[in-house]
CSV table of C-alpha atoms in Angstrom, one decimal:
chain,number,residue,atom,x,y,z
M,1,MET,CA,18.9,19.7,42.2
M,2,PRO,CA,19.4,19.1,45.9
M,3,GLN,CA,21.5,22.0,47.2
M,4,LEU,CA,24.0,21.7,50.0
M,5,SER,CA,24.0,25.0,51.9
M,6,ARG,CA,27.3,26.3,53.1
M,7,ARG,CA,26.0,26.3,56.7
M,8,ARG,CA,24.9,22.7,56.4
M,9,ALA,CA,28.3,21.7,54.9
M,10,LEU,CA,30.1,23.5,57.7
M,11,THR,CA,27.9,22.1,60.4
M,12,ALA,CA,28.4,18.6,59.1
M,13,ALA,CA,32.1,19.0,58.9
M,14,ALA,CA,32.2,20.5,62.4
M,15,ALA,CA,30.2,17.6,63.7
M,16,LEU,CA,32.6,15.1,62.1
M,17,ALA,CA,35.5,16.9,63.7
M,18,ALA,CA,33.8,16.9,67.0
M,19,ALA,CA,32.9,13.2,66.7
M,20,ALA,CA,36.5,12.5,66.1
M,21,GLY,CA,37.2,14.2,69.4
M,22,ALA,CA,39.9,16.4,68.1
M,23,ALA,CA,40.9,19.0,65.6
M,24,PRO,CA,41.4,17.7,62.1
M,25,VAL,CA,44.5,15.6,61.8
M,26,VAL,CA,47.1,17.2,59.7
M,27,ALA,CA,49.7,15.2,57.8
M,28,SER,CA,53.4,15.8,58.2
M,29,VAL,CA,55.2,17.8,55.6
M,30,THR,CA,56.2,15.6,52.7
M,31,ALA,CA,59.9,15.3,52.7
M,32,GLY,CA,61.6,16.2,49.5
M,33,ASN,CA,58.6,18.1,48.0
M,34,ALA,CA,59.8,21.1,46.1
M,35,ASN,CA,56.7,23.1,47.3
M,36,ALA,CA,57.1,22.3,50.9
M,37,ALA,CA,56.9,25.2,53.3
M,38,PRO,CA,60.2,26.5,54.7
M,39,ALA,CA,60.7,26.0,58.4
M,40,GLU,CA,59.1,28.8,60.5
M,41,ALA,CA,58.9,29.4,64.1
M,42,THR,CA,56.3,27.0,65.6
M,43,THR,CA,54.6,26.2,68.8
M,44,PRO,CA,53.6,22.8,70.0
M,45,ASP,CA,50.3,21.5,68.6
M,46,THR,CA,47.5,22.8,70.8
M,47,THR,CA,45.5,19.6,70.5
M,48,GLY,CA,48.1,17.7,72.3
M,49,HIS,CA,47.9,14.9,69.7
M,50,HIS,CA,51.0,13.7,67.9
M,51,HIS,CA,50.3,14.5,64.3
M,52,GLY,CA,54.0,14.7,63.3
M,53,HIS,CA,53.7,18.4,62.9
M,54,THR,CA,53.5,21.6,64.9
M,55,SER,CA,51.2,24.5,64.5
M,56,PRO,CA,52.7,27.7,63.2
M,57,ALA,CA,53.5,30.4,65.8
M,58,PRO,CA,50.9,33.2,66.4
M,59,PHE,CA,51.4,36.5,64.6
M,60,ASP,CA,49.9,39.9,65.0
M,61,GLU,CA,50.9,42.8,62.7
M,62,VAL,CA,49.5,45.7,60.8
M,63,TYR,CA,50.0,45.0,57.1
M,64,LYS,CA,49.1,47.7,54.5
M,65,GLY,CA,47.0,49.5,57.2
M,66,ARG,CA,45.1,46.4,58.3
M,67,ARG,CA,45.5,44.2,61.3
M,68,ILE,CA,46.2,40.6,60.5
M,69,GLN,CA,46.4,38.0,63.2
M,70,GLY,CA,47.0,34.3,63.4
M,71,ARG,CA,46.9,31.9,66.2
M,72,PRO,CA,46.5,28.2,67.0
M,73,VAL,CA,43.0,27.3,68.2
M,74,ALA,CA,41.5,24.2,69.6
M,75,GLY,CA,39.2,22.3,67.2
M,76,GLY,CA,35.6,22.1,67.9
M,77,GLY,CA,32.6,24.4,67.2
M,78,HIS,CA,34.3,25.9,64.2
M,79,GLN,CA,35.8,24.2,61.3
M,80,HIS,CA,39.5,24.9,61.2
M,81,HIS,CA,41.1,23.4,58.2
M,82,GLY,CA,44.2,25.1,59.2
M,83,GLY,CA,44.6,22.1,61.5
M,84,GLY,CA,43.7,24.1,64.5
M,85,TYR,CA,44.9,27.5,63.3
M,86,ALA,CA,42.8,30.6,62.7
M,87,VAL,CA,43.6,33.8,60.8
M,88,PHE,CA,41.8,37.2,61.1
M,89,VAL,CA,41.8,40.4,59.0
M,90,ASP,CA,40.6,43.4,61.1
M,91,GLY,CA,39.0,40.9,63.5
M,92,ALA,CA,37.0,39.0,60.8
M,93,GLU,CA,38.0,35.4,60.4
M,94,LEU,CA,39.6,34.4,57.1
M,95,HIS,CA,39.0,30.8,56.2
M,96,VAL,CA,42.4,29.2,55.7
M,97,MET,CA,43.5,25.7,54.9
M,98,ARG,CA,46.7,23.8,55.2
M,99,ASN,CA,47.8,21.6,52.3
M,100,ALA,CA,49.4,18.2,52.7
M,101,ASP,CA,52.8,19.7,51.8
M,102,GLY,CA,52.6,22.3,54.5
M,103,THR,CA,51.6,25.2,52.3
M,104,TRP,CA,48.5,27.4,52.9
M,105,ILE,CA,45.6,28.8,51.0
M,106,SER,CA,42.7,31.0,51.9
M,107,VAL,CA,39.2,31.4,50.6
M,108,VAL,CA,40.2,34.6,48.8
M,109,SER,CA,43.3,33.0,47.2
M,110,HIS,CA,42.2,29.4,46.9
M,111,TYR,CA,44.3,28.1,44.0
M,112,ASP,CA,47.6,29.7,44.9
M,113,PRO,CA,49.4,28.1,47.8
M,114,VAL,CA,51.8,30.2,49.9
M,115,PRO,CA,54.3,29.0,52.5
M,116,THR,CA,52.8,30.2,55.8
M,117,PRO,CA,49.4,31.4,57.3
M,118,ARG,CA,50.9,34.9,57.6
M,119,ALA,CA,51.7,34.9,53.9
M,120,ALA,CA,48.0,33.8,53.3
M,121,ALA,CA,46.8,36.7,55.5
M,122,ARG,CA,49.0,39.2,53.6
M,123,ALA,CA,47.9,37.8,50.2
M,124,ALA,CA,44.3,38.2,51.4
M,125,VAL,CA,44.9,41.9,52.3
M,126,ASP,CA,46.5,42.4,48.9
M,127,GLU,CA,43.5,40.8,47.2
M,128,LEU,CA,40.9,42.6,49.3
M,129,GLN,CA,42.1,46.1,48.3
M,130,GLY,CA,40.5,47.5,51.4
M,131,ALA,CA,37.2,45.6,51.2
M,132,GLN,CA,35.8,43.9,54.4
M,133,LEU,CA,35.7,40.2,54.7
M,134,VAL,CA,32.3,38.5,55.0
M,135,PRO,CA,32.2,36.2,58.0
M,136,PHE,CA,32.5,32.8,56.4
M,137,PRO,CA,29.7,30.7,57.8
M,138,ALA,CA,27.3,33.5,56.7
M,139,ASN,CA,25.0,33.0,53.7
G,1,MET,CA,22.7,15.7,21.6
G,2,THR,CA,24.6,18.6,23.1
G,3,VAL,CA,27.8,19.5,21.2
G,4,ARG,CA,30.3,21.5,23.2
G,5,LYS,CA,32.3,23.9,21.0
G,6,ASN,CA,35.4,25.8,21.3
G,7,GLN,CA,34.4,29.3,22.4
G,8,ALA,CA,36.6,30.8,19.6
G,9,SER,CA,34.4,29.2,16.9
G,10,LEU,CA,31.0,30.4,18.3
G,11,THR,CA,28.9,32.5,16.0
G,12,THR,CA,27.6,35.9,17.0
G,13,ASP,CA,24.1,34.3,17.6
G,14,GLU,CA,25.5,31.5,19.7
G,15,LYS,CA,27.4,34.0,21.9
G,16,ARG,CA,24.3,36.1,22.3
G,17,ARG,CA,22.1,33.1,23.3
G,18,PHE,CA,24.7,31.8,25.8
G,19,VAL,CA,25.0,35.2,27.4
G,20,ALA,CA,21.2,35.7,27.5
G,21,ALA,CA,20.8,32.3,29.2
G,22,LEU,CA,23.4,33.2,31.8
G,23,LEU,CA,21.7,36.5,32.6
G,24,GLU,CA,18.3,34.7,33.0
G,25,LEU,CA,19.8,32.1,35.4
G,26,LYS,CA,21.3,35.0,37.3
G,27,ARG,CA,18.1,37.0,37.4
G,28,SER,CA,16.1,34.0,38.7
G,29,GLY,CA,18.5,33.2,41.5
G,30,ARG,CA,19.4,29.8,40.1
G,31,TYR,CA,22.9,30.9,39.1
G,32,ASP,CA,23.9,31.8,42.6
G,33,GLU,CA,22.9,28.4,43.9
G,34,PHE,CA,25.8,27.0,41.8
G,35,VAL,CA,28.2,29.5,43.3
G,36,THR,CA,27.0,28.5,46.9
G,37,THR,CA,27.4,24.8,46.2
G,38,HIS,CA,30.9,25.3,44.8
G,39,ASN,CA,32.1,27.4,47.7
G,40,ALA,CA,30.7,24.9,50.2
G,41,PHE,CA,32.8,22.1,48.7
G,42,ILE,CA,35.9,24.4,48.4
G,43,LEU,CA,35.6,25.1,52.1
G,44,GLY,CA,34.8,21.5,53.0
G,45,ASP,CA,37.3,19.5,50.9
G,46,THR,CA,40.5,18.9,52.9
G,47,ASP,CA,43.6,16.9,52.3
G,48,ASN,CA,43.1,14.8,55.4
G,49,GLY,CA,39.4,14.8,55.8
G,50,GLU,CA,36.4,14.2,53.5
G,51,ARG,CA,37.2,15.5,50.0
G,52,THR,CA,34.9,15.3,47.0
G,53,GLY,CA,34.9,18.3,44.7
G,54,HIS,CA,38.6,19.2,44.9
G,55,ARG,CA,42.0,17.8,45.8
G,56,SER,CA,40.8,14.3,45.3
G,57,PRO,CA,40.2,11.7,42.6
G,58,SER,CA,36.6,12.9,42.2
G,59,PHE,CA,37.7,16.4,41.2
G,60,LEU,CA,37.1,15.4,37.6
G,61,PRO,CA,33.8,13.5,37.8
G,62,TRP,CA,32.4,16.0,40.4
G,63,HIS,CA,33.0,18.9,38.1
G,64,ARG,CA,31.7,16.9,35.1
G,65,ARG,CA,28.4,16.4,37.0
G,66,PHE,CA,28.4,20.1,38.3
G,67,LEU,CA,28.8,21.3,34.7
G,68,LEU,CA,26.0,19.0,33.5
G,69,GLU,CA,23.7,20.4,36.1
G,70,PHE,CA,24.6,23.9,35.0
G,71,GLU,CA,24.3,23.1,31.3
G,72,ARG,CA,20.8,21.6,31.9
G,73,ALA,CA,19.8,24.8,33.8
G,74,LEU,CA,21.0,26.9,30.8
G,75,GLN,CA,19.1,24.6,28.4
G,76,SER,CA,15.9,25.0,30.5
G,77,VAL,CA,16.2,28.7,29.5
G,78,ASP,CA,17.3,28.1,25.9
G,79,ALA,CA,17.4,24.5,24.6
G,80,SER,CA,19.9,25.5,21.9
G,81,VAL,CA,22.7,26.4,24.3
G,82,ALA,CA,25.7,24.2,25.1
G,83,LEU,CA,28.6,25.0,27.3
G,84,PRO,CA,31.5,26.2,25.2
G,85,TYR,CA,35.1,25.5,26.3
G,86,TRP,CA,38.1,27.8,26.5
G,87,ASP,CA,41.3,26.3,25.2
G,88,TRP,CA,43.7,28.6,27.1
G,89,THR,CA,46.7,26.9,25.4
G,90,VAL,CA,45.6,28.7,22.2
G,91,ASP,CA,43.6,31.7,23.3
G,92,ARG,CA,46.2,33.0,25.7
G,93,SER,CA,45.9,36.7,25.4
G,94,VAL,CA,43.8,39.5,27.0
G,95,ARG,CA,43.0,40.4,23.3
G,96,SER,CA,41.2,37.0,22.7
G,97,SER,CA,37.7,37.4,21.4
G,98,LEU,CA,36.6,35.5,24.6
G,99,TRP,CA,37.1,38.8,26.5
G,100,GLY,CA,35.2,40.9,24.0
G,101,PRO,CA,32.3,43.2,25.0
G,102,ASP,CA,29.9,40.9,23.0
G,103,PHE,CA,30.9,37.9,25.1
G,104,LEU,CA,32.5,37.8,28.6
G,105,GLY,CA,33.8,41.4,28.7
G,106,GLY,CA,37.3,42.3,29.3
G,107,ASN,CA,39.9,42.8,32.0
G,108,GLY,CA,39.3,44.7,35.2
G,109,ARG,CA,40.6,48.2,35.6
G,110,ALA,CA,43.9,48.6,37.4
G,111,ARG,CA,42.5,50.5,40.4
G,112,ASP,CA,40.0,48.0,41.8
G,113,GLY,CA,39.8,45.2,39.3
G,114,ARG,CA,36.3,46.1,38.2
G,115,VAL,CA,35.2,44.7,34.9
G,116,SER,CA,33.8,47.7,33.1
G,117,ASP,CA,32.5,46.4,29.8
G,118,GLY,CA,30.4,43.5,28.5
G,119,PRO,CA,27.2,41.9,29.8
G,120,PHE,CA,28.6,41.1,33.2
G,121,SER,CA,30.1,44.4,34.2
G,122,GLY,CA,29.0,46.1,37.4
G,123,ALA,CA,27.6,48.9,35.5
G,124,SER,CA,25.3,46.7,33.5
G,125,GLY,CA,23.3,46.1,36.7
G,126,ASP,CA,22.6,42.5,35.5
G,127,TRP,CA,25.4,40.7,37.3
G,128,PRO,CA,25.5,41.5,41.1
G,129,ILE,CA,28.0,39.4,43.0
G,130,ASN,CA,25.8,38.1,45.9
G,131,VAL,CA,27.6,35.0,47.0
G,132,ARG,CA,30.9,36.5,48.1
G,133,VAL,CA,33.7,36.4,50.6
G,134,ASP,CA,34.1,40.2,50.9
G,135,GLY,CA,32.1,43.3,50.6
G,136,ARG,CA,32.6,43.9,46.8
G,137,THR,CA,29.5,43.3,44.7
G,138,PHE,CA,31.0,43.8,41.2
G,139,LEU,CA,32.8,41.3,38.9
G,140,ARG,CA,36.5,41.7,39.1
G,141,ARG,CA,39.4,40.3,37.0
G,142,SER,CA,43.2,41.0,36.7
G,143,LEU,CA,44.1,38.9,33.6
G,144,GLY,CA,47.7,37.8,33.6
G,145,SER,CA,48.8,39.9,36.7
G,146,ALA,CA,49.2,37.3,39.5
G,147,VAL,CA,50.8,34.8,37.1
G,148,ARG,CA,52.0,35.9,33.7
G,149,GLU,CA,51.5,32.9,31.5
G,150,LEU,CA,48.7,30.5,30.9
G,151,PRO,CA,49.7,26.8,30.4
G,152,THR,CA,51.1,25.9,27.1
G,153,ARG,CA,50.1,22.9,24.9
G,154,ALA,CA,53.5,21.3,25.6
G,155,GLU,CA,52.7,21.5,29.4
G,156,VAL,CA,49.3,20.0,28.8
G,157,ASP,CA,50.8,17.2,26.7
G,158,SER,CA,53.3,16.4,29.5
G,159,VAL,CA,50.4,15.9,31.9
G,160,LEU,CA,48.2,13.9,29.4
G,161,ALA,CA,51.2,11.6,29.1
G,162,MET,CA,50.8,10.4,32.7
G,163,ALA,CA,49.3,7.0,32.5
G,164,THR,CA,48.1,6.7,36.1
G,165,TYR,CA,44.8,8.4,36.9
G,166,ASP,CA,45.5,9.2,40.5
G,167,MET,CA,47.6,7.8,43.5
G,168,ALA,CA,47.6,7.6,47.2
G,169,PRO,CA,47.3,9.7,49.3
G,170,TRP,CA,44.5,10.8,46.9
G,171,ASN,CA,44.9,14.5,47.7
G,172,SER,CA,47.0,17.6,46.8
G,173,ALA,CA,50.2,15.7,47.5
G,174,SER,CA,49.4,12.9,44.9
G,175,ASP,CA,51.5,12.1,41.9
G,176,GLY,CA,49.6,11.1,38.7
G,177,PHE,CA,47.3,12.6,36.1
G,178,ARG,CA,44.5,14.0,38.2
G,179,ASN,CA,46.6,16.1,40.6
G,180,HIS,CA,48.9,17.4,37.8
G,181,LEU,CA,45.8,18.5,35.9
G,182,GLU,CA,44.3,20.0,39.0
G,183,GLY,CA,47.6,21.7,39.6
G,184,TRP,CA,48.7,21.2,43.1
G,185,ARG,CA,51.8,19.5,41.8
G,186,GLY,CA,54.0,19.9,38.8
G,187,VAL,CA,53.5,22.4,35.9
G,188,ASN,CA,50.1,23.4,37.3
G,189,LEU,CA,47.3,23.5,34.8
G,190,HIS,CA,43.8,24.1,36.3
G,191,ASN,CA,44.8,26.0,39.4
G,192,ARG,CA,47.1,28.4,37.4
G,193,VAL,CA,44.3,29.4,35.1
G,194,HIS,CA,42.2,30.4,38.1
G,195,VAL,CA,45.1,32.5,39.3
G,196,TRP,CA,45.7,34.0,35.8
G,197,VAL,CA,42.2,35.3,35.6
G,198,GLY,CA,42.2,36.7,39.1
G,199,GLY,CA,39.3,38.5,40.7
G,200,GLN,CA,36.5,36.2,41.9
G,201,MET,CA,38.0,33.4,39.7
G,202,ALA,CA,40.9,33.1,42.2
G,203,THR,CA,38.6,32.6,45.2
G,204,GLY,CA,36.3,29.9,46.5
G,205,VAL,CA,33.4,31.7,44.8
G,206,SER,CA,35.0,31.4,41.4
G,207,PRO,CA,31.8,30.5,39.5
G,208,ASN,CA,30.8,34.1,40.0
G,209,ASP,CA,32.8,34.7,36.8
G,210,PRO,CA,31.1,33.0,33.8
G,211,VAL,CA,34.6,32.0,32.5
G,212,PHE,CA,34.5,29.4,35.3
G,213,TRP,CA,32.3,27.2,33.1
G,214,LEU,CA,34.4,27.6,30.0
G,215,HIS,CA,37.6,26.8,31.9
G,216,HIS,CA,36.1,23.7,33.5
G,217,ALA,CA,34.6,22.6,30.2
G,218,PHE,CA,38.1,22.5,28.8
G,219,ILE,CA,39.5,20.7,31.9
G,220,ASP,CA,36.7,18.2,31.3
G,221,LYS,CA,37.7,17.9,27.7
G,222,LEU,CA,41.3,17.2,28.7
G,223,TRP,CA,40.1,14.3,30.9
G,224,ALA,CA,38.3,12.9,27.8
G,225,GLU,CA,41.6,13.3,25.8
G,226,TRP,CA,43.5,11.5,28.5
G,227,GLN,CA,41.0,8.6,28.4
G,228,ARG,CA,41.5,8.3,24.7
G,229,ARG,CA,45.3,8.2,25.1
G,230,HIS,CA,45.2,5.7,27.9
G,231,PRO,CA,42.3,3.3,27.2
G,232,GLY,CA,43.7,0.8,29.7
G,233,SER,CA,43.8,3.3,32.6
G,234,GLY,CA,40.7,3.8,34.7
G,235,TYR,CA,39.5,5.8,37.6
G,236,VAL,CA,41.0,4.9,40.9
G,237,PRO,CA,40.6,4.2,43.8
G,238,ALA,CA,38.3,1.2,43.2
G,239,ALA,CA,36.9,0.6,46.7
G,240,GLY,CA,37.3,1.1,50.4
G,241,THR,CA,39.1,4.4,50.6
G,242,PRO,CA,38.2,6.5,53.7
G,243,ASN,CA,37.2,10.1,53.0
G,244,VAL,CA,37.6,9.6,49.2
G,245,VAL,CA,35.0,8.8,46.6
G,246,ASP,CA,35.7,5.3,45.2
G,247,LEU,CA,34.7,4.3,41.6
G,248,ASN,CA,31.2,3.1,42.5
G,249,GLU,CA,30.5,5.3,45.5
G,250,PRO,CA,27.7,8.0,45.0
G,251,MET,CA,29.0,11.6,45.1
G,252,LYS,CA,27.6,14.4,47.2
G,253,PRO,CA,25.7,16.6,46.9
G,254,TRP,CA,23.6,14.7,44.4
G,255,ASN,CA,24.1,11.2,45.9
G,256,ASP,CA,22.6,9.5,42.8
G,257,MET,CA,25.7,9.0,40.6
G,258,ALA,CA,29.2,7.5,41.2
G,259,PRO,CA,32.3,8.3,39.2
G,260,ALA,CA,31.7,5.1,37.3
G,261,ASP,CA,28.5,6.7,35.9
G,262,LEU,CA,30.4,9.8,34.6
G,263,LEU,CA,33.4,8.3,32.9
G,264,ASP,CA,31.9,8.4,29.4
G,265,HIS,CA,31.0,12.0,28.4
G,266,THR,CA,29.4,10.8,25.2
G,267,ALA,CA,26.3,9.7,27.1
G,268,HIS,CA,25.7,13.4,27.8
G,269,TYR,CA,27.4,15.5,25.2
G,270,THR,CA,30.1,15.4,22.5
G,271,PHE,CA,32.8,17.8,21.7
G,272,ASP,CA,33.2,19.6,18.3
G,273,THR,CA,36.5,17.7,17.9
G,274,ASP,CA,35.1,14.2,18.7
G,275,ALA,CA,35.5,11.9,15.7
């Protein structure tokens, strides 16, 4: 069967994002959704576009002995499904994604939404039990 | 014609052949191609961008086709093999025969989640985790730890009662049958089972655990049950939906079949419960 390599999939998606001339557009939080993320400190969207949402604030902490960081990033060469937000565990990028209702998931906890990217980073540290992340475009 | 059976009713010989076919696909490298494909779509499918394998109407036909490809690969090793399904509304315990050493092996150990019995244990040497998101190369599970209960039959029935296949915005925020079955909304069926199993099953590389196929074969069967309950309800959207696979639009990565070509499972296999 024709196989889609992860690199090709990522490259195609990045090209689409670049063609759109902006980071992926993120929908506003659905009002009245029981699963919607609680309000958290935010910074203005780095893309300068009006998506009806703001990007979560950066964070940087040591959690269970590992450094977790999150920060808004401009869209472009990388695919940031966090709507222009990147998360790192000990410097290695953790693929995160923002759901339509404002919750977050990561590639190591993909079926279990949590309220914030920091919560996704902490859930990843819990799941990893000390293991190192593999950089996600690798394969 | 392939008949997909409840895993709980498989004979010793059927289990043995299924496991042997899995191990041969793994040995030849073909198994890991399926893991790679799944993770590419997990990473690529987004609520506001292109979405095909997940969080979209094509979640069900995409996985139906993905399982068909996998089942054909198994049958190229042993023509007698069919994908079994795991009815987790009935076989809800760590003590289920599904997790026996003669079938999928059991729970991971507390310290590191390592599965230490059965044909897919790290110690067997036959099941290296190559397509992975972290450094660990052994199969892991933590059955029932991240979420205590698998879905019940009553919860399944509440979702099967939903008469509309899917709704705008055609993503994880949608109301309707597909998104409630997938689990981003409501009682949470499919997603919760991934979380209940834990280990690789909770990640983008979930097909690393052979239970992935049995879980999705049951999700696929629930789609067939839903069709039977709602003969007047069809796949939507019908046409012209940006980023979303419409009824007659070919699906990546195969590009040769649309959801319309996959609505009738009986063209490809039947279930042991089909009349």
